[in-house]
Amino acid sequence: AMAREDLDDWERELERTLPNGAFGENLTTAGLDVSGALIGERWRIGSPAGPSVLLEVTSGRIPCRTFQGHLGEKGWVKRFTRKGAPGAYLRVIQPGEIRSGDPVEIVYRPDHDVTVAMAFRAGTTDRTLLPRLLAAAQALHPEALAAARKYAEEYAV
């Protein structure tokens, strides 16, 4: 998932139009701080009339060379990483149908402060944040959880 607002910021910076899905995301939101979402947060998406989808935030998107090649921007991985608004990977808890314009409702927020942006920084630019990710252990992506545990063990945090 990517926030439309983040795509709009990139449009201004890159001086070109970025339609929904331009970063390869399957879901583009409006009015929702995707990078500020908590790991483990759950979103219900869909119309009240139809079967809705329940998604859980698991991690931030990690940019790669494929993403860089798709955008055709030199130095894109470093540039995207510096900005620190990666968007989120989500796991499907309850499948269903969604349509463009369906509302997104946050139905659960865990009792910790581990955001997508923090988890992204911990995995990319500030490894000292890794032990803080353990507060979100149950919902954290398995690779991020393993890295957090390893760092905490190695540095006896």
XYZ file of N, CA and C in Angstrom:
471
model
N 0.848 -1.190 0.000
C 0.000 0.000 0.000
C 0.887 1.246 0.000
N 0.461 2.235 -0.725
C 1.121 3.556 -0.735
C 0.046 4.605 -0.521
N 0.404 5.645 0.187
C -0.498 6.776 0.367
C -0.452 7.660 -0.881
N -1.610 8.046 -1.362
C -1.680 8.953 -2.512
C -0.902 10.235 -2.213
N -0.955 10.655 -0.960
C -0.258 11.880 -0.564
C 1.255 11.743 -0.760
N 1.809 10.546 -0.497
C 3.241 10.324 -0.726
C 3.555 10.318 -2.221
N 2.677 9.715 -3.006
C 2.867 9.753 -4.456
C 2.817 11.192 -4.968
N 1.922 12.005 -4.405
C 1.832 13.418 -4.803
C 3.125 14.164 -4.486
N 3.711 13.879 -3.312
C 5.001 14.491 -2.955
C 6.065 14.095 -3.973
N 6.095 12.812 -4.340
C 7.078 12.359 -5.325
C 6.820 12.979 -6.693
N 5.559 13.172 -7.044
C 5.248 13.826 -8.323
C 5.896 15.206 -8.391
N 5.749 15.970 -7.317
C 6.343 17.312 -7.286
C 7.869 17.234 -7.367
N 8.448 16.301 -6.622
C 9.901 16.178 -6.600
C 10.464 15.673 -7.937
N 9.784 14.711 -8.542
C 10.258 14.129 -9.793
C 9.789 14.895 -11.027
N 8.852 15.808 -10.789
C 8.291 16.637 -11.866
C 7.684 15.795 -12.978
N 6.901 14.805 -12.574
C 6.162 13.981 -13.525
C 4.962 13.354 -12.830
N 4.003 12.944 -13.611
C 2.790 12.335 -13.090
C 3.058 10.897 -12.640
N 2.532 10.568 -11.475
C 2.628 9.208 -10.944
C 1.216 8.713 -10.654
N 0.666 7.897 -11.548
C -0.685 7.375 -11.290
C -0.675 6.384 -10.134
N -1.847 6.098 -9.598
C -1.953 5.050 -8.579
C -1.338 3.781 -9.135
N -0.543 3.107 -8.312
C 0.129 1.889 -8.732
C 1.492 2.126 -9.359
N 1.902 3.385 -9.488
C 3.175 3.707 -10.150
C 4.376 3.103 -9.434
N 4.265 2.864 -8.137
C 5.370 2.278 -7.383
C 5.204 0.768 -7.253
N 4.278 0.213 -8.004
C 4.041 -1.219 -7.969
C 3.095 -1.657 -6.862
N 2.506 -0.694 -6.176
C 1.602 -1.041 -5.080
C 0.273 -1.552 -5.627
N -0.339 -2.443 -4.891
C -1.651 -2.970 -5.244
C -2.775 -2.128 -4.657
N -2.435 -1.299 -3.686
C -3.432 -0.498 -2.992
C -2.883 0.905 -2.789
N -3.617 1.891 -3.273
C -3.254 3.288 -3.051
C -4.353 3.894 -2.196
N -3.972 4.455 -1.049
C -4.945 5.012 -0.113
C -4.983 6.524 -0.228
N -6.009 7.120 0.326
C -6.117 8.577 0.434
C -6.567 8.896 1.852
N -5.897 9.865 2.466
C -6.270 10.273 3.815
C -5.803 9.334 4.905
N -4.847 8.472 4.603
C -4.332 7.505 5.574
C -2.809 7.557 5.551
N -2.202 7.776 6.690
C -0.738 7.832 6.790
C -0.194 6.409 6.807
N 0.079 5.869 5.640
C 0.502 4.473 5.524
C 1.826 4.242 6.233
N 2.803 5.118 6.042
C 4.113 4.924 6.685
C 4.046 5.166 8.191
N 3.032 5.861 8.645
C 2.824 6.091 10.077
C 1.971 5.024 10.735
N 1.495 4.055 9.954
C 0.675 2.975 10.508
C 1.534 2.110 11.430
N 0.905 1.544 12.429
C 1.599 0.664 13.365
C 1.698 -0.750 12.793
N 2.833 -1.387 13.017
C 2.972 -2.788 12.640
C 1.928 -3.566 13.451
N 1.122 -4.360 12.760
C 0.045 -5.098 13.420
C -1.304 -4.412 13.344
N -1.308 -3.170 12.887
C -2.564 -2.450 12.704
C -3.409 -3.182 11.664
N -4.719 -3.192 11.865
C -5.602 -3.883 10.919
C -6.562 -2.894 10.269
N -6.714 -3.082 8.958
C -7.588 -2.226 8.159
C -8.698 -3.054 7.535
N -9.917 -2.565 7.644
C -11.042 -3.169 6.938
C -11.345 -2.270 5.742
N -11.387 -2.880 4.570
C -11.638 -2.140 3.338
C -12.790 -2.808 2.606
N -13.711 -1.980 2.139
C -14.827 -2.490 1.350
C -16.085 -1.718 1.649
N -17.057 -1.930 0.815
C -18.326 -1.246 1.011
C -19.161 -2.022 2.016
N -20.009 -1.332 2.746
C -20.850 -2.027 3.727
C -21.764 -3.075 3.079
N -22.066 -2.915 1.795
C -22.972 -3.826 1.107
C -22.311 -5.140 0.692
N -20.984 -5.135 0.542
C -20.312 -6.335 0.041
C -19.352 -6.916 1.048
N -18.756 -8.066 0.699
C -17.767 -8.661 1.607
C -16.505 -7.804 1.653
N -16.095 -7.429 2.836
C -14.925 -6.565 2.981
C -13.663 -7.397 3.149
N -12.534 -6.720 3.063
C -11.224 -7.323 3.221
C -10.646 -6.854 4.555
N -9.971 -7.739 5.262
C -9.272 -7.358 6.481
C -7.787 -7.578 6.237
N -7.001 -6.497 6.370
C -5.564 -6.539 6.123
C -4.812 -6.161 7.387
N -3.594 -6.692 7.535
C -2.749 -6.363 8.675
C -1.411 -5.826 8.176
N -0.981 -4.719 8.739
C 0.293 -4.089 8.388
C 1.428 -4.935 8.948
N 2.393 -5.317 8.077
C 3.493 -6.169 8.535
C 4.857 -5.513 8.459
N 5.072 -4.613 7.499
C 6.392 -4.005 7.348
C 6.332 -2.894 6.320
N 7.445 -2.196 6.198
C 7.588 -1.196 5.148
C 8.174 -1.826 3.903
N 7.927 -1.196 2.809
C 8.463 -1.667 1.536
C 9.959 -1.360 1.492
N 10.740 -2.303 1.034
C 12.178 -2.092 0.884
C 12.458 -1.907 -0.609
N 13.007 -0.769 -0.996
C 13.244 -0.534 -2.426
C 14.356 -1.431 -2.966
N 14.262 -1.767 -4.238
C 15.235 -2.643 -4.867
C 15.589 -2.108 -6.254
N 16.515 -2.761 -6.900
C 16.940 -2.325 -8.242
C 15.822 -2.480 -9.269
N 14.951 -3.466 -9.074
C 13.813 -3.624 -9.987
C 12.921 -2.386 -9.915
N 12.677 -1.912 -8.701
C 11.885 -0.698 -8.481
C 12.579 0.484 -9.148
N 13.893 0.582 -8.979
C 14.671 1.655 -9.602
C 14.560 1.586 -11.123
N 14.692 0.375 -11.679
C 14.583 0.209 -13.122
C 13.199 0.564 -13.639
N 12.180 0.213 -12.871
C 10.794 0.521 -13.247
C 10.579 2.031 -13.351
N 11.149 2.772 -12.402
C 10.968 4.222 -12.413
C 11.942 4.934 -13.341
N 13.073 4.291 -13.618
C 14.047 4.915 -14.500
C 14.733 6.121 -13.889
N 14.885 6.111 -12.577
C 15.525 7.219 -11.863
C 16.879 6.759 -11.335
N 17.925 7.432 -11.750
C 19.269 7.114 -11.267
C 19.342 7.396 -9.757
N 19.942 6.448 -9.018
C 20.083 6.619 -7.571
C 18.773 6.513 -6.806
N 17.762 5.894 -7.423
C 16.429 5.854 -6.831
C 16.385 5.147 -5.482
N 17.067 4.019 -5.335
C 17.004 3.263 -4.086
C 17.470 4.128 -2.919
N 18.591 4.813 -3.080
C 19.098 5.680 -1.998
C 18.156 6.852 -1.751
N 17.658 7.423 -2.808
C 16.761 8.581 -2.691
C 15.467 8.194 -1.967
N 14.875 7.088 -2.359
C 13.645 6.600 -1.740
C 13.884 6.269 -0.271
N 15.009 5.642 0.021
C 15.351 5.270 1.391
C 15.522 6.511 2.263
N 16.209 7.522 1.745
C 16.404 8.763 2.517
C 15.080 9.399 2.915
N 14.107 9.365 2.026
C 12.818 9.996 2.308
C 12.112 9.317 3.486
N 12.236 7.997 3.612
C 11.700 7.295 4.779
C 10.190 7.145 4.817
N 9.521 7.244 3.687
C 8.074 7.029 3.597
C 7.836 5.869 2.634
N 8.075 4.633 3.119
C 8.130 3.503 2.202
C 6.794 2.913 1.759
N 5.707 3.263 2.428
C 4.480 2.519 2.187
C 4.555 1.223 2.980
N 3.535 0.402 2.892
C 3.471 -0.784 3.748
C 3.166 -2.048 2.971
N 3.725 -3.140 3.486
C 3.300 -4.465 3.052
C 2.200 -4.898 4.017
N 1.210 -5.583 3.480
C 0.050 -5.999 4.263
C -0.193 -7.490 4.071
N -0.644 -8.146 5.129
C -1.043 -9.554 4.988
C -2.570 -9.599 4.993
N -3.109 -10.512 4.228
C -4.559 -10.685 4.150
C -5.001 -11.574 5.306
N -5.851 -11.030 6.158
C -6.423 -11.785 7.274
C -7.766 -12.382 6.840
N -8.536 -11.569 6.125
C -9.840 -12.022 5.616
C -9.971 -11.553 4.173
N -10.005 -12.474 3.221
C -10.146 -12.062 1.826
C -11.559 -11.557 1.548
N -11.675 -10.797 0.505
C -12.963 -10.263 0.095
C -12.778 -9.431 -1.157
N -13.690 -8.513 -1.368
C -13.634 -7.660 -2.547
C -13.470 -6.207 -2.138
N -12.656 -5.489 -2.910
C -12.549 -4.047 -2.727
C -12.656 -3.397 -4.099
N -13.108 -2.154 -4.073
C -13.241 -1.379 -5.300
C -12.644 -0.001 -5.068
N -12.272 0.630 -6.142
C -11.769 1.993 -6.064
C -12.784 2.859 -5.323
N -12.291 3.617 -4.374
C -13.152 4.508 -3.605
C -13.723 3.905 -2.339
N -13.529 2.596 -2.115
C -14.023 1.988 -0.882
C -13.330 2.613 0.330
N -14.053 2.779 1.414
C -13.435 3.340 2.618
C -12.471 2.362 3.276
N -11.447 2.937 3.931
C -10.491 2.160 4.725
C -10.746 2.530 6.177
N -11.062 1.545 6.983
C -11.329 1.774 8.400
C -10.264 1.054 9.216
N -9.608 1.782 10.121
C -8.658 1.150 11.035
C -9.491 0.512 12.137
N -9.444 -0.816 12.213
C -10.281 -1.531 13.181
C -9.499 -2.040 14.383
N -8.164 -1.964 14.304
C -7.339 -2.396 15.434
C -6.011 -1.673 15.383
N -5.598 -1.144 16.533
C -4.274 -0.530 16.670
C -3.597 -1.166 17.878
N -2.458 -1.807 17.663
C -1.766 -2.464 18.781
C -1.217 -1.452 19.787
N -0.875 -1.959 20.944
C -0.384 -1.126 22.040
C 1.150 -1.066 22.028
N 1.705 -0.493 20.974
C 3.144 -0.231 20.883
C 3.329 0.956 19.937
N 4.551 1.404 19.770
C 4.801 2.579 18.924
C 5.616 2.262 17.667
N 5.619 1.014 17.248
C 6.433 0.592 16.114
C 5.669 0.863 14.816
N 6.058 1.930 14.145
C 5.415 2.296 12.886
C 6.132 1.654 11.705
N 5.487 1.703 10.569
C 6.092 1.238 9.320
C 7.383 2.007 9.069
N 7.344 3.326 9.247
C 8.533 4.152 9.009
C 9.674 3.773 9.952
N 9.367 3.516 11.232
C 10.417 3.126 12.178
C 11.026 1.781 11.785
N 10.171 0.821 11.446
C 10.669 -0.493 11.046
C 11.532 -0.378 9.789
N 11.133 0.496 8.880
C 11.912 0.733 7.663
C 13.292 1.305 7.998
N 13.327 2.324 8.859
C 14.619 2.914 9.264
C 15.486 1.886 9.976
N 14.858 1.053 10.825
C 15.614 0.023 11.554
C 16.264 -0.965 10.592
N 15.601 -1.264 9.508
C 16.129 -2.222 8.555
C 17.052 -1.630 7.506
N 17.117 -0.295 7.446
C 17.909 0.328 6.382
C 18.996 1.269 6.894
N 18.630 2.303 7.615
C 19.587 3.369 7.936
C 19.947 3.502 9.406
N 19.187 2.880 10.306
C 19.456 3.039 11.740
C 19.214 1.717 12.465
N 20.175 0.809 12.356
C 20.030 -0.532 12.919
C 19.881 -0.516 14.442
N 20.270 0.576 15.095
C 20.109 0.640 16.551
C 18.629 0.622 16.945
N 17.733 0.874 16.004
C 16.294 0.812 16.280
C 15.761 -0.624 16.290
N 16.541 -1.579 15.804
C 16.052 -2.953 15.676
C 15.447 -3.525 16.961
N 16.073 -3.381 18.128
C 15.464 -3.950 19.332
C 14.072 -3.386 19.643
N 13.810 -2.153 19.246
C 12.483 -1.565 19.489
C 11.398 -2.290 18.709
N 11.784 -2.947 17.615
C 10.807 -3.665 16.802
C 10.226 -4.866 17.534
N 10.934 -5.366 18.544
C 10.470 -6.545 19.271
C 9.110 -6.322 19.936
N 8.752 -5.081 20.179
C 7.437 -4.778 20.759
C 6.309 -5.194 19.821
N 6.605 -5.305 18.534
C 5.601 -5.678 17.533
C 5.809 -7.103 17.037
N 6.489 -7.917 17.815
C 6.959 -9.233 17.369
C 5.891 -10.093 16.712
N 4.695 -10.155 17.259
C 3.668 -11.054 16.727
C 3.264 -10.698 15.303
N 3.274 -9.430 14.960
C 2.807 -8.998 13.643
C 3.942 -8.684 12.675
N 5.153 -8.642 13.185
C 6.293 -8.246 12.368
C 6.607 -9.281 11.298
N 7.070 -8.808 10.160
C 7.509 -9.710 9.096
C 8.612 -10.606 9.680
N 8.609 -11.908 9.374
C 9.582 -12.836 9.976
C 11.050 -12.424 9.792
N 11.412 -11.880 8.649
C 12.803 -11.457 8.436
C 13.170 -10.291 9.349
N 12.256 -9.343 9.516
C 12.511 -8.203 10.397
C 12.601 -8.664 11.847
N 11.748 -9.594 12.235
C 11.785 -10.130 13.597
C 13.109 -10.837 13.857
N 13.565 -11.636 12.920
C 14.843 -12.341 13.076
C 15.995 -11.351 13.200
N 15.984 -10.296 12.380
C 17.050 -9.285 12.448
C 17.027 -8.560 13.790
N 15.829 -8.250 14.287
C 15.709 -7.556 15.576
C 16.223 -8.435 16.712
N 15.854 -9.703 16.693
C 16.312 -10.624 17.744
C 17.831 -10.796 17.694
N 18.362 -10.959 16.501
C 19.809 -11.142 16.350
C 20.564 -9.915 16.861
N 20.111 -8.726 16.494
C 20.768 -7.495 16.932
C 20.715 -7.393 18.451
N 19.546 -7.660 19.031
C 19.384 -7.564 20.491
C 20.309 -8.548 21.204
N 20.455 -9.742 20.653
C 21.337 -10.761 21.256
C 22.805 -10.355 21.134
N 23.204 -9.914 19.962
C 24.604 -9.545 19.721
C 25.053 -8.361 20.556
N 24.148 -7.417 20.769
C 24.523 -6.200 21.484
C 23.934 -6.149 22.892
N 23.377 -7.293 23.330
C 22.817 -7.426 24.683
C 21.962 -6.228 25.064
N 21.043 -5.936 24.189
C 20.153 -4.791 24.409
C 18.952 -5.222 25.200
